[in-house]
Each structure stands twice: as C-alpha cells, then as structure tokens.
mmCIF file with all atom_site columns, C-alpha atoms in Angstrom:
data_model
loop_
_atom_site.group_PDB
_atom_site.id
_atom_site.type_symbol
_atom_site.label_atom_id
_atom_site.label_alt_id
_atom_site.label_comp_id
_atom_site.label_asym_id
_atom_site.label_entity_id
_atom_site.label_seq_id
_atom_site.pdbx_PDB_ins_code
_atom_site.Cartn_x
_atom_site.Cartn_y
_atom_site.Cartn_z
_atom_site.occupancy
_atom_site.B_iso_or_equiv
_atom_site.pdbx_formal_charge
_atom_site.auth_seq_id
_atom_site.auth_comp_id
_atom_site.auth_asym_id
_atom_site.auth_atom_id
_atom_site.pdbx_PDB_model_num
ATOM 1   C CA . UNK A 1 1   ? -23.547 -62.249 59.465 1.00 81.00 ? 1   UNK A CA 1
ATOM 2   C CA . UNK A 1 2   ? -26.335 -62.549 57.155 1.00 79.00 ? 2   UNK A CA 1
ATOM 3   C CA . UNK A 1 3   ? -29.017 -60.732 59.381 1.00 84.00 ? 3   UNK A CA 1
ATOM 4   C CA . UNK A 1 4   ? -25.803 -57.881 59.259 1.00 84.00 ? 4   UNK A CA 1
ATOM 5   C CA . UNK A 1 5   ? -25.811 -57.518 56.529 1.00 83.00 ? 5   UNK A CA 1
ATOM 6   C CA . UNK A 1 6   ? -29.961 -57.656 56.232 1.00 84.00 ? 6   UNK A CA 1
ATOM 7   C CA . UNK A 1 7   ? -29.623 -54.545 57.858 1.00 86.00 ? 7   UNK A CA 1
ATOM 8   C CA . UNK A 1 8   ? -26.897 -52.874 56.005 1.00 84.00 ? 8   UNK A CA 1
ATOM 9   C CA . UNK A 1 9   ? -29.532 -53.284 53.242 1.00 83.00 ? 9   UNK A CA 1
ATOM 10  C CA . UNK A 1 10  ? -32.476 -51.591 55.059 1.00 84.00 ? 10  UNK A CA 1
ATOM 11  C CA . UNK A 1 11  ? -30.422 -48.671 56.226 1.00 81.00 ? 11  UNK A CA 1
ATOM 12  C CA . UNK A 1 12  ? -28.712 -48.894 52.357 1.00 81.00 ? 12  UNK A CA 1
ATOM 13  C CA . UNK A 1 13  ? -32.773 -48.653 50.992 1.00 77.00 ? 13  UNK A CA 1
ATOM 14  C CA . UNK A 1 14  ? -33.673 -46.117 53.392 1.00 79.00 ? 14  UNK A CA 1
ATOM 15  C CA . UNK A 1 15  ? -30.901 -43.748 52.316 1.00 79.00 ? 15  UNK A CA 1
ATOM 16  C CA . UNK A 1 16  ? -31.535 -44.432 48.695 1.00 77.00 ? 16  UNK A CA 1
ATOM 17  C CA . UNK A 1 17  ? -35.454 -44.137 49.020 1.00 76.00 ? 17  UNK A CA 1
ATOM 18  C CA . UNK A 1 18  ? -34.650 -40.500 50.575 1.00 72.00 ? 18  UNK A CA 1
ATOM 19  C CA . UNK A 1 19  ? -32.249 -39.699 47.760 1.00 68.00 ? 19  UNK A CA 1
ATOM 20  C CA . UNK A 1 20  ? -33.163 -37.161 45.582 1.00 63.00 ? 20  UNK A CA 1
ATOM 21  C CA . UNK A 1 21  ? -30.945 -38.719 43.095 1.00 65.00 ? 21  UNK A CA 1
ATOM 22  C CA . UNK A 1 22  ? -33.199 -41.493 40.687 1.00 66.00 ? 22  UNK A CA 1
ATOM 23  C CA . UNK A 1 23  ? -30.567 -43.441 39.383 1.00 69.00 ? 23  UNK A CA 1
ATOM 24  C CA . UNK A 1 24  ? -31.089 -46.608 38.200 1.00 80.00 ? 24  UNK A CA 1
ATOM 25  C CA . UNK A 1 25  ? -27.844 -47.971 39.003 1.00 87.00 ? 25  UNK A CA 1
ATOM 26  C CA . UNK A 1 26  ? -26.257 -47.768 42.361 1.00 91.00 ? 26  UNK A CA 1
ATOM 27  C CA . UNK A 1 27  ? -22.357 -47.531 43.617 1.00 94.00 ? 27  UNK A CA 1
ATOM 28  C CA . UNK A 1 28  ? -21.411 -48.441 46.765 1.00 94.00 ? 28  UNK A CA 1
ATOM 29  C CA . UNK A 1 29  ? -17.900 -48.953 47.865 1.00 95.00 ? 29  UNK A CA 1
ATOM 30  C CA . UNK A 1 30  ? -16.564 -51.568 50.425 1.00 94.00 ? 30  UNK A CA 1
ATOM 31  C CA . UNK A 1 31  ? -13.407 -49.991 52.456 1.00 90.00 ? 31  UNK A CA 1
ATOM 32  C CA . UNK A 1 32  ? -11.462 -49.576 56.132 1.00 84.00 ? 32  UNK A CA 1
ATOM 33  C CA . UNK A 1 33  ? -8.762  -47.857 57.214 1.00 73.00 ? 33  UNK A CA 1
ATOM 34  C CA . UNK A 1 34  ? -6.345  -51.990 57.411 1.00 73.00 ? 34  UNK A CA 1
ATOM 35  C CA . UNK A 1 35  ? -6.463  -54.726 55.967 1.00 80.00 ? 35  UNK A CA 1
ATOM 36  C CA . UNK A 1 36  ? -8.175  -57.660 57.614 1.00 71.00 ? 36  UNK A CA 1
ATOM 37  C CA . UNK A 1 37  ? -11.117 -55.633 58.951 1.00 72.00 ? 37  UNK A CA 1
ATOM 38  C CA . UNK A 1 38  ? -14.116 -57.911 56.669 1.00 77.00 ? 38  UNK A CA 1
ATOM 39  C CA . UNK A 1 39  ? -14.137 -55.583 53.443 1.00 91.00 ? 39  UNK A CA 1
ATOM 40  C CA . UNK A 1 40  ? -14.323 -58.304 51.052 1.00 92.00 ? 40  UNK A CA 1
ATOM 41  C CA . UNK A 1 41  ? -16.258 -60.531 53.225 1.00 92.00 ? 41  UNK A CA 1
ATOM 42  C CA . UNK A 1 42  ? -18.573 -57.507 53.462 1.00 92.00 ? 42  UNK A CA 1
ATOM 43  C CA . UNK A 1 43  ? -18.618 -57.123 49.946 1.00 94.00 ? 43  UNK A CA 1
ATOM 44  C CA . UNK A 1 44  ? -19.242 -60.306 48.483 1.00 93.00 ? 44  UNK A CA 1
ATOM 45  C CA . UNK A 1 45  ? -22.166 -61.018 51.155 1.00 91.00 ? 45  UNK A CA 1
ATOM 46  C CA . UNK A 1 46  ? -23.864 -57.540 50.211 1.00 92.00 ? 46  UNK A CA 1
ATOM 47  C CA . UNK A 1 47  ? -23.725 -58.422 46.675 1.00 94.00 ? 47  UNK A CA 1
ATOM 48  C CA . UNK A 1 48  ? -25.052 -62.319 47.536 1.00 92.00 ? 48  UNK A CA 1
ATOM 49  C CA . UNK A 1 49  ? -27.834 -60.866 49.392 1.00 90.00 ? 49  UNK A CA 1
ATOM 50  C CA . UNK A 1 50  ? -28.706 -58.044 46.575 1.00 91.00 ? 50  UNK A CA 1
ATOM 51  C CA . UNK A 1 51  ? -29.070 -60.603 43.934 1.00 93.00 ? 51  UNK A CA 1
ATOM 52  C CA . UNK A 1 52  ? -31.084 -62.937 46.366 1.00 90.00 ? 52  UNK A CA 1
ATOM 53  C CA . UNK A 1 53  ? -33.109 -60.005 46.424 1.00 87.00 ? 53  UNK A CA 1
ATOM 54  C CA . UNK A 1 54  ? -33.709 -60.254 42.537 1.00 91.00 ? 54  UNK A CA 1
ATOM 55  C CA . UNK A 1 55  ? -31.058 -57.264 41.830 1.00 92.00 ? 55  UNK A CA 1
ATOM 56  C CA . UNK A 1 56  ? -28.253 -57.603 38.978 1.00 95.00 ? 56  UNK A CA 1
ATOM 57  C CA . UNK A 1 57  ? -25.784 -57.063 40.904 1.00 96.00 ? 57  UNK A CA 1
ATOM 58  C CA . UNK A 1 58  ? -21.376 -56.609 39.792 1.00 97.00 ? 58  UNK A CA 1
ATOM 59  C CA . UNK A 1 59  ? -19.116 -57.733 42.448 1.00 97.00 ? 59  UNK A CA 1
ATOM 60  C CA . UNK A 1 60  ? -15.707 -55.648 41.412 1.00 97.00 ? 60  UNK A CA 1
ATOM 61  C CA . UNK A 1 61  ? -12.134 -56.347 43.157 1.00 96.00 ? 61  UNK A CA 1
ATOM 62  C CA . UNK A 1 62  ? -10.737 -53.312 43.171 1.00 95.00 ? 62  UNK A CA 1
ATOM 63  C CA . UNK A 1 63  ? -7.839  -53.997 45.615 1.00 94.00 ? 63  UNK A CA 1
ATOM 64  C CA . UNK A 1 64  ? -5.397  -54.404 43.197 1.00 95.00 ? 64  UNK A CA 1
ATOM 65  C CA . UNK A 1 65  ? -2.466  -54.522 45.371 1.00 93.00 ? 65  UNK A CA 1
ATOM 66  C CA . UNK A 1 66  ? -3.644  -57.158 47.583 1.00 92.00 ? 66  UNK A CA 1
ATOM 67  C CA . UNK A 1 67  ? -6.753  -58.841 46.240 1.00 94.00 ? 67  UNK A CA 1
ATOM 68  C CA . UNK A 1 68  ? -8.731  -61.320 48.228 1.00 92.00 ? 68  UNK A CA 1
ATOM 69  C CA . UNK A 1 69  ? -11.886 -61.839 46.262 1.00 94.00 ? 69  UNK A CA 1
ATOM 70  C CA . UNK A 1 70  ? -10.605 -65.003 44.206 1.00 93.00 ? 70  UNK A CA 1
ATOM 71  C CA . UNK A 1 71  ? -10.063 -66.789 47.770 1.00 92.00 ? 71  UNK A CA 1
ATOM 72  C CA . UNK A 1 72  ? -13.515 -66.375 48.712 1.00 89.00 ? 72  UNK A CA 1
ATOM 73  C CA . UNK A 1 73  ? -15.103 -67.708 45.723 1.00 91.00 ? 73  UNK A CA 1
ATOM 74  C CA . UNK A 1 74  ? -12.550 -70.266 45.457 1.00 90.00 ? 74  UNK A CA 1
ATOM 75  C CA . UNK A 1 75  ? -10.615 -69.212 42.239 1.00 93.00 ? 75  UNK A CA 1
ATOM 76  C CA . UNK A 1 76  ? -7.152  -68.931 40.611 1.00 91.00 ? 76  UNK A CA 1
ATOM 77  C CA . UNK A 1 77  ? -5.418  -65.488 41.683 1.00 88.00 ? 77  UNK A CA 1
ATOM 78  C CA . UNK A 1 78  ? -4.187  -65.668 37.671 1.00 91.00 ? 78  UNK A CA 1
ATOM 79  C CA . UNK A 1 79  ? -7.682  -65.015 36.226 1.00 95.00 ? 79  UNK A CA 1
ATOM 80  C CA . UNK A 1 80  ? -8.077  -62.132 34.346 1.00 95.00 ? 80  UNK A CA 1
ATOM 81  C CA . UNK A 1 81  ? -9.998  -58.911 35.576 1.00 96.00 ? 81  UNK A CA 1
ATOM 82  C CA . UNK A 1 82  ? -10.203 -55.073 35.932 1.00 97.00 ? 82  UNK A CA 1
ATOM 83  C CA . UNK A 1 83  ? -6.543  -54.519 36.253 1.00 96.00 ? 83  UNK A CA 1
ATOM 84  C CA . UNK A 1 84  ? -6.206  -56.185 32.711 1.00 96.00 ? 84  UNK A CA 1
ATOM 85  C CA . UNK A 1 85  ? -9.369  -54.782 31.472 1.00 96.00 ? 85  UNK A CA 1
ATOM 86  C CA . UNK A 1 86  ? -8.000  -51.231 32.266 1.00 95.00 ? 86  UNK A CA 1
ATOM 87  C CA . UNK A 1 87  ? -4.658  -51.771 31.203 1.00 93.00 ? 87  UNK A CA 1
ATOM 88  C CA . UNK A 1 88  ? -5.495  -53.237 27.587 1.00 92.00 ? 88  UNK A CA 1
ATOM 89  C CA . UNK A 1 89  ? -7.995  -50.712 26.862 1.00 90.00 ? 89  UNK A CA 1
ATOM 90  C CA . UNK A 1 90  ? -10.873 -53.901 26.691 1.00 88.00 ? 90  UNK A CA 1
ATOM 91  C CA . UNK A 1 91  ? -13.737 -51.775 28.236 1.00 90.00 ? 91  UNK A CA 1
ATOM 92  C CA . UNK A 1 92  ? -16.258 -52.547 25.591 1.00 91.00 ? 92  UNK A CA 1
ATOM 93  C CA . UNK A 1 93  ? -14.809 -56.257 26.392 1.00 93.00 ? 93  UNK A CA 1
ATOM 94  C CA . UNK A 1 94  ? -15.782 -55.997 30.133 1.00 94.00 ? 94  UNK A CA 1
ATOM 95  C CA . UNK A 1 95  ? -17.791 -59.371 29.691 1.00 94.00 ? 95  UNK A CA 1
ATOM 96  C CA . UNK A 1 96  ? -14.771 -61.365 28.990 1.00 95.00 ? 96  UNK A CA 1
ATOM 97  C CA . UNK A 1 97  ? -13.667 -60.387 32.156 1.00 96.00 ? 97  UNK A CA 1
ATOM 98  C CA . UNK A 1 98  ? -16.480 -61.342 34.430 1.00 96.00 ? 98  UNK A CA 1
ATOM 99  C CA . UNK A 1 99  ? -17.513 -65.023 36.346 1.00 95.00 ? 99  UNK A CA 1
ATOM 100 C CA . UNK A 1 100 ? -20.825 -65.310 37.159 1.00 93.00 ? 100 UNK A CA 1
ATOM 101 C CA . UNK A 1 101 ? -21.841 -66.873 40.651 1.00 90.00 ? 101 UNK A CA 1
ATOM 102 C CA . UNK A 1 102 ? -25.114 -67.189 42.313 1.00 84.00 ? 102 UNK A CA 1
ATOM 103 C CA . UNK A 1 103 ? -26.641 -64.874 40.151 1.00 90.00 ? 103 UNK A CA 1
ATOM 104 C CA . UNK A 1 104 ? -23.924 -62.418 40.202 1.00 96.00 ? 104 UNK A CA 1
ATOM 105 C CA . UNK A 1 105 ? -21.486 -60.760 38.028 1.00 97.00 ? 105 UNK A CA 1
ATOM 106 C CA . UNK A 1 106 ? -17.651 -60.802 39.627 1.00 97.00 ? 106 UNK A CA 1
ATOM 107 C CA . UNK A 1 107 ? -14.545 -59.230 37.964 1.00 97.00 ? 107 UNK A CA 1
ATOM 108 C CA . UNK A 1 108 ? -12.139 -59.990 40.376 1.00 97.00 ? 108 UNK A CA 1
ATOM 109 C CA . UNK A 1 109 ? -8.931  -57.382 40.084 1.00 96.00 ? 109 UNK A CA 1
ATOM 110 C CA . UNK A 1 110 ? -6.608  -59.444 37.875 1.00 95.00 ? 110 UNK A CA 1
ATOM 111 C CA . UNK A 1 111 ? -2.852  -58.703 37.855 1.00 95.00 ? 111 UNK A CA 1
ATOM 112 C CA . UNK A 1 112 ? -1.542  -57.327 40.141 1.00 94.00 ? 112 UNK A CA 1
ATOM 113 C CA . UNK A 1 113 ? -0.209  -53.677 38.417 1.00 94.00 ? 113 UNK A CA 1
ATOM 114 C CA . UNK A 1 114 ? 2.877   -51.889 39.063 1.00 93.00 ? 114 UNK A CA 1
ATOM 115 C CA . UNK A 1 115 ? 0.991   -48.633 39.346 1.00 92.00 ? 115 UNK A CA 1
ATOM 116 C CA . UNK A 1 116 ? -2.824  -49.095 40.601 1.00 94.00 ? 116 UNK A CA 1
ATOM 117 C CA . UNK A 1 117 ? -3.424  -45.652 41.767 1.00 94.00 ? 117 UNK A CA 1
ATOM 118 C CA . UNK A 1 118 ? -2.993  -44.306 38.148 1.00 94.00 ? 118 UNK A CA 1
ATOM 119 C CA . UNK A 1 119 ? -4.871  -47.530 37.074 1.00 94.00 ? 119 UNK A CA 1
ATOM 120 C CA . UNK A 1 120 ? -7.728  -46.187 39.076 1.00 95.00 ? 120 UNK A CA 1
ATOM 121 C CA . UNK A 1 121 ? -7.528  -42.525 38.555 1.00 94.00 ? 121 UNK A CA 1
ATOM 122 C CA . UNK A 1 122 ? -7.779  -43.634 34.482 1.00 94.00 ? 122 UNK A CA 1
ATOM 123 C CA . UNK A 1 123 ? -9.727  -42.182 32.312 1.00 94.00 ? 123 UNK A CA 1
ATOM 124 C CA . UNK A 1 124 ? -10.597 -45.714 31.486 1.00 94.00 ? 124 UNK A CA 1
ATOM 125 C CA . UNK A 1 125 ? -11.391 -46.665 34.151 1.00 95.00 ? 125 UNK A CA 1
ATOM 126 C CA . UNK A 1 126 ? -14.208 -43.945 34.352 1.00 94.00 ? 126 UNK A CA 1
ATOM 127 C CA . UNK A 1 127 ? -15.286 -44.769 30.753 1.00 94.00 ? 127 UNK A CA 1
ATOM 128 C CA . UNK A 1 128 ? -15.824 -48.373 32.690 1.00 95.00 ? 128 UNK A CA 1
ATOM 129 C CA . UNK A 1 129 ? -17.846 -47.453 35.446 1.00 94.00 ? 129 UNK A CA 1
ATOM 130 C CA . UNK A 1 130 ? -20.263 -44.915 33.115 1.00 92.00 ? 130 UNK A CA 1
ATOM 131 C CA . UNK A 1 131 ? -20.739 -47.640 30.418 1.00 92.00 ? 131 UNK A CA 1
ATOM 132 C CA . UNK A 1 132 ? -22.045 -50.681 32.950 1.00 93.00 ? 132 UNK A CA 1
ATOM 133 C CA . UNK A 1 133 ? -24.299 -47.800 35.015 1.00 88.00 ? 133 UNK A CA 1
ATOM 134 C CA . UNK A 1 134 ? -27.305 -49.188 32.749 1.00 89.00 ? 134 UNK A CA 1
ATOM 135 C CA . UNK A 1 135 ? -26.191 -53.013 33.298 1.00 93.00 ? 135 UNK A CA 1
ATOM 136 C CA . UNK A 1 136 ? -26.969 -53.450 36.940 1.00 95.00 ? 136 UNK A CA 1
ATOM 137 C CA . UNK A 1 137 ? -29.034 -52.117 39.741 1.00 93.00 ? 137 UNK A CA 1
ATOM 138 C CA . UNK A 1 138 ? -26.051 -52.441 42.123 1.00 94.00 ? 138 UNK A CA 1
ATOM 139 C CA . UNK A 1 139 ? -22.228 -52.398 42.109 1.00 96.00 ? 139 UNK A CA 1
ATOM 140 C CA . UNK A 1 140 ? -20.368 -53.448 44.914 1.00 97.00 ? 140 UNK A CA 1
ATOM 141 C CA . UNK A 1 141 ? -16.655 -52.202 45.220 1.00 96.00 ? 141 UNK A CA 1
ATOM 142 C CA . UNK A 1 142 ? -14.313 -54.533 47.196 1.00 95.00 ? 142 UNK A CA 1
ATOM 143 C CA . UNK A 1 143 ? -11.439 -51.652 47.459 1.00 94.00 ? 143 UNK A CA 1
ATOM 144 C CA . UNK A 1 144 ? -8.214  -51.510 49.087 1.00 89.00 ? 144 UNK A CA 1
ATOM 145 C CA . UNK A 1 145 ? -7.818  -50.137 53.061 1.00 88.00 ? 145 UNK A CA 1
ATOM 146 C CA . UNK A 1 146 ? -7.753  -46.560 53.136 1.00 84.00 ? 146 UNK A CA 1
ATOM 147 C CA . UNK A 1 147 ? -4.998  -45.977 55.633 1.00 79.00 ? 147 UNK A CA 1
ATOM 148 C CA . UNK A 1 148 ? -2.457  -47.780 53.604 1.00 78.00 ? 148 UNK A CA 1
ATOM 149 C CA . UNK A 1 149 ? -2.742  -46.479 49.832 1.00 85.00 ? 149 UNK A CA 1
ATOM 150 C CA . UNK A 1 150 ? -4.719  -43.967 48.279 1.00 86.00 ? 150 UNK A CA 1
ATOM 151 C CA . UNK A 1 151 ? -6.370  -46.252 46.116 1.00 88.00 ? 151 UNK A CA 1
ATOM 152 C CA . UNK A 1 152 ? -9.402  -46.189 47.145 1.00 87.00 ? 152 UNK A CA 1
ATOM 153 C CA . UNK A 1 153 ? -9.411  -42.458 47.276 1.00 88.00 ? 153 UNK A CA 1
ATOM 154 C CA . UNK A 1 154 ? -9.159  -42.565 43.005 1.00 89.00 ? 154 UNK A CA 1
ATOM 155 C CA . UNK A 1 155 ? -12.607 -44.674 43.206 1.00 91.00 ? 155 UNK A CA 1
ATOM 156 C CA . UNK A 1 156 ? -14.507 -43.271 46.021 1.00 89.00 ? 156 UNK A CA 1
ATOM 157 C CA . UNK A 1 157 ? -15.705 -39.934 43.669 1.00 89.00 ? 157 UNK A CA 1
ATOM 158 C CA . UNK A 1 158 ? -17.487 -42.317 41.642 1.00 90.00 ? 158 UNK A CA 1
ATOM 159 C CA . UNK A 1 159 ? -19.583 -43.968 43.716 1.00 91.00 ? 159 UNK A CA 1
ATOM 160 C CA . UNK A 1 160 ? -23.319 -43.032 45.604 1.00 88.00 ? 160 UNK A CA 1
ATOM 161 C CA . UNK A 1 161 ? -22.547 -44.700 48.701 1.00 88.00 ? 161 UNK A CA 1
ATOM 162 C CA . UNK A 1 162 ? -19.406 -45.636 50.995 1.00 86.00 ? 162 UNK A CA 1
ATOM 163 C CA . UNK A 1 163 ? -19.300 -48.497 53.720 1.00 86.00 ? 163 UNK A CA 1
ATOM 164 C CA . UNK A 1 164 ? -16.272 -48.411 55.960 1.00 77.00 ? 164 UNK A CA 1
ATOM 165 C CA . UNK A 1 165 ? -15.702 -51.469 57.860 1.00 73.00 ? 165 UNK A CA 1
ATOM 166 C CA . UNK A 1 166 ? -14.227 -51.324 61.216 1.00 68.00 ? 166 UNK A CA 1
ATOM 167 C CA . UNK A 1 167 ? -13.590 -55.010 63.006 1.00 66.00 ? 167 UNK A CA 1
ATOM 168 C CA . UNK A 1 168 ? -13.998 -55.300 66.379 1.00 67.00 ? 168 UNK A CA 1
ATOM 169 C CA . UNK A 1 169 ? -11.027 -56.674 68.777 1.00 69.00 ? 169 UNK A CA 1
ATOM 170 C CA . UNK A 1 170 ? -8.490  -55.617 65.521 1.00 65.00 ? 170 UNK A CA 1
ATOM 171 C CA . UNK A 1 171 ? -8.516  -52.058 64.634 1.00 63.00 ? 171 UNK A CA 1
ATOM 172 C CA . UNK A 1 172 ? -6.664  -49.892 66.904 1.00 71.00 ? 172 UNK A CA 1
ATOM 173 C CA . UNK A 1 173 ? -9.198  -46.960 68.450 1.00 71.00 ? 173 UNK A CA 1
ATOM 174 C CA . UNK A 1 174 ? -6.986  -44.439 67.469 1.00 70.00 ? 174 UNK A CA 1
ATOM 175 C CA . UNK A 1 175 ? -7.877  -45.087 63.903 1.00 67.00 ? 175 UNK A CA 1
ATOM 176 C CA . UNK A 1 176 ? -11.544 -43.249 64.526 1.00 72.00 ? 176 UNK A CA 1
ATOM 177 C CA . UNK A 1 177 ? -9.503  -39.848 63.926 1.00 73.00 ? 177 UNK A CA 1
ATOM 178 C CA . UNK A 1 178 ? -8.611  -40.927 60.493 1.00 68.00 ? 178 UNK A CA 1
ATOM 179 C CA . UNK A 1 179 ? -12.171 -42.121 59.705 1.00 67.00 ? 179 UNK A CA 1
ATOM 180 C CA . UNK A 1 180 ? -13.191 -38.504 60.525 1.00 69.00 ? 180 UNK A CA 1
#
C-alpha cells in the first residue's frame, strides 16, 4: 500500500511540476463511484505520506453522510468538525476543529447534517477552503462516493486534482461508464 501510494505521489508531482498553475497550496480530492472502494484509506495514507515528506498537510472528512475517517484514526464519531464548522459560521475558528496526528492536520466531518449537499455548495464553505489555501501545501479531501449523492460534485470545482478509487474484486465493471 505504501509503495501505492509512493507512486500516486510521483505521478501527483509530475502533473503538478507540468502545471502552469504556481499555487502554493494544492487540492486534491479522494472519491469513487461506492462506498467501500479505499477512499478514506486512500486519503489518510496520501496525507501520512505528504507530511512524511515534510509537507503541511489537512486531512478533511468531507463524507458527511457516512464518515469513516474517525475509525481510522481511532476516534469518537461525536467530535466536532467541518459539518459544525460550516453550520455555526466558525470559519475563522477552523483550528478548534482540527486533531493533529503524525504531523498532520485532520477535521474529520462532524455531525452528521440533515442537508450536506447545501452544506457543501455553501458559501461558507468556500470562504473555508480560500482562507486555509495559505496554511498548507496540501489538502486531502476524503469525500463521499460519487454514484450515490452528489456531494462530492458541490466540492470537486474547488479542487486542482481528483483521485477516483476503483477496488478491485468489488466494483461492478459496468461502473467505468459512469466514471466517463
């Protein structure tokens, strides 16, 4: 997994390196078309190996509906995060809202919203993403699967870089046509 990853890097470098864009900070988003295909898995090991790397790196759960990233680092689903964040307005707050682990930022998503789509699509959350683009050299985006709710769709215009995930043995084939 880790030498995967590795290369997810390299090829990530390489297409940033031949970017015409010189941003200092950059987005990429973690997504599939199901759930259960790696995404946060993905995400979290990206963000591990960035920061190994010597890069400030933001781990953000942004599948609010079905959030995953608290199991993985072995925290309480209650904990604060971006869907509280957004919701209360707390954007020049963010830092209240983040853990740090192994050198890296993580807001994990928070509670779980009756309406995360228009959570997403907020102005606030825009004003979010533009105020921490001078915090960190990378932010990784653990969404929600694509095929399921349009989610990720609200998020995806605001980032450099998108990594679908497609596991092996799980995802049906037919599923390519809706990658396309």
């Amino acid at each position: 997994l880790a030498e995967s990853i590795r290369m997810i890097i390299a090829n990530l470098n390489y297409i940033f390196a031949t970017s015409s864009n010189e941003k200092k900070c950059r987005k990429i988003l973690v997504t599939s078309s199901i759930k259960s295909e790696g995404k946060t898995i993905i995400s979290a090991n990206l963000a591990k190996l960035l920061a190994a790397n010597g890069k400030k790196v933001l781990l953000i759960g942004a599948d609010l509906r079905n959030p995953q990233l608290h199991k993985l680092i072995s925290k309480s689903k209650s904990l604060k995060g971006l869907s509280d964040m957004i919701y209360n307005s707390a954007i020049d707050e963010y830092k209240k809202y983040l853990l740090n682990l192994e050198s890296i930022d993580i807001m994990l998503s928070g509670t779980i919203p009756p309406n995360p789509t228009e959570l997403l699509a907020s102005n606030r959350f825009d004003d979010f993403m533009k105020s921490i683009d001078n915090e960190y050299d990378y932010i990784v985006i653990d969404s929600a699967p694509c095929l399921l709710v349009s989610d990720t769709f609200e998020i995806a215009n605001k980032v450099d870089l998108s990594l679908y995930v497609v596991r092996a043995n799980h995802a049906e084939t037919t599923l390519i046509d809706f990658i396309n």
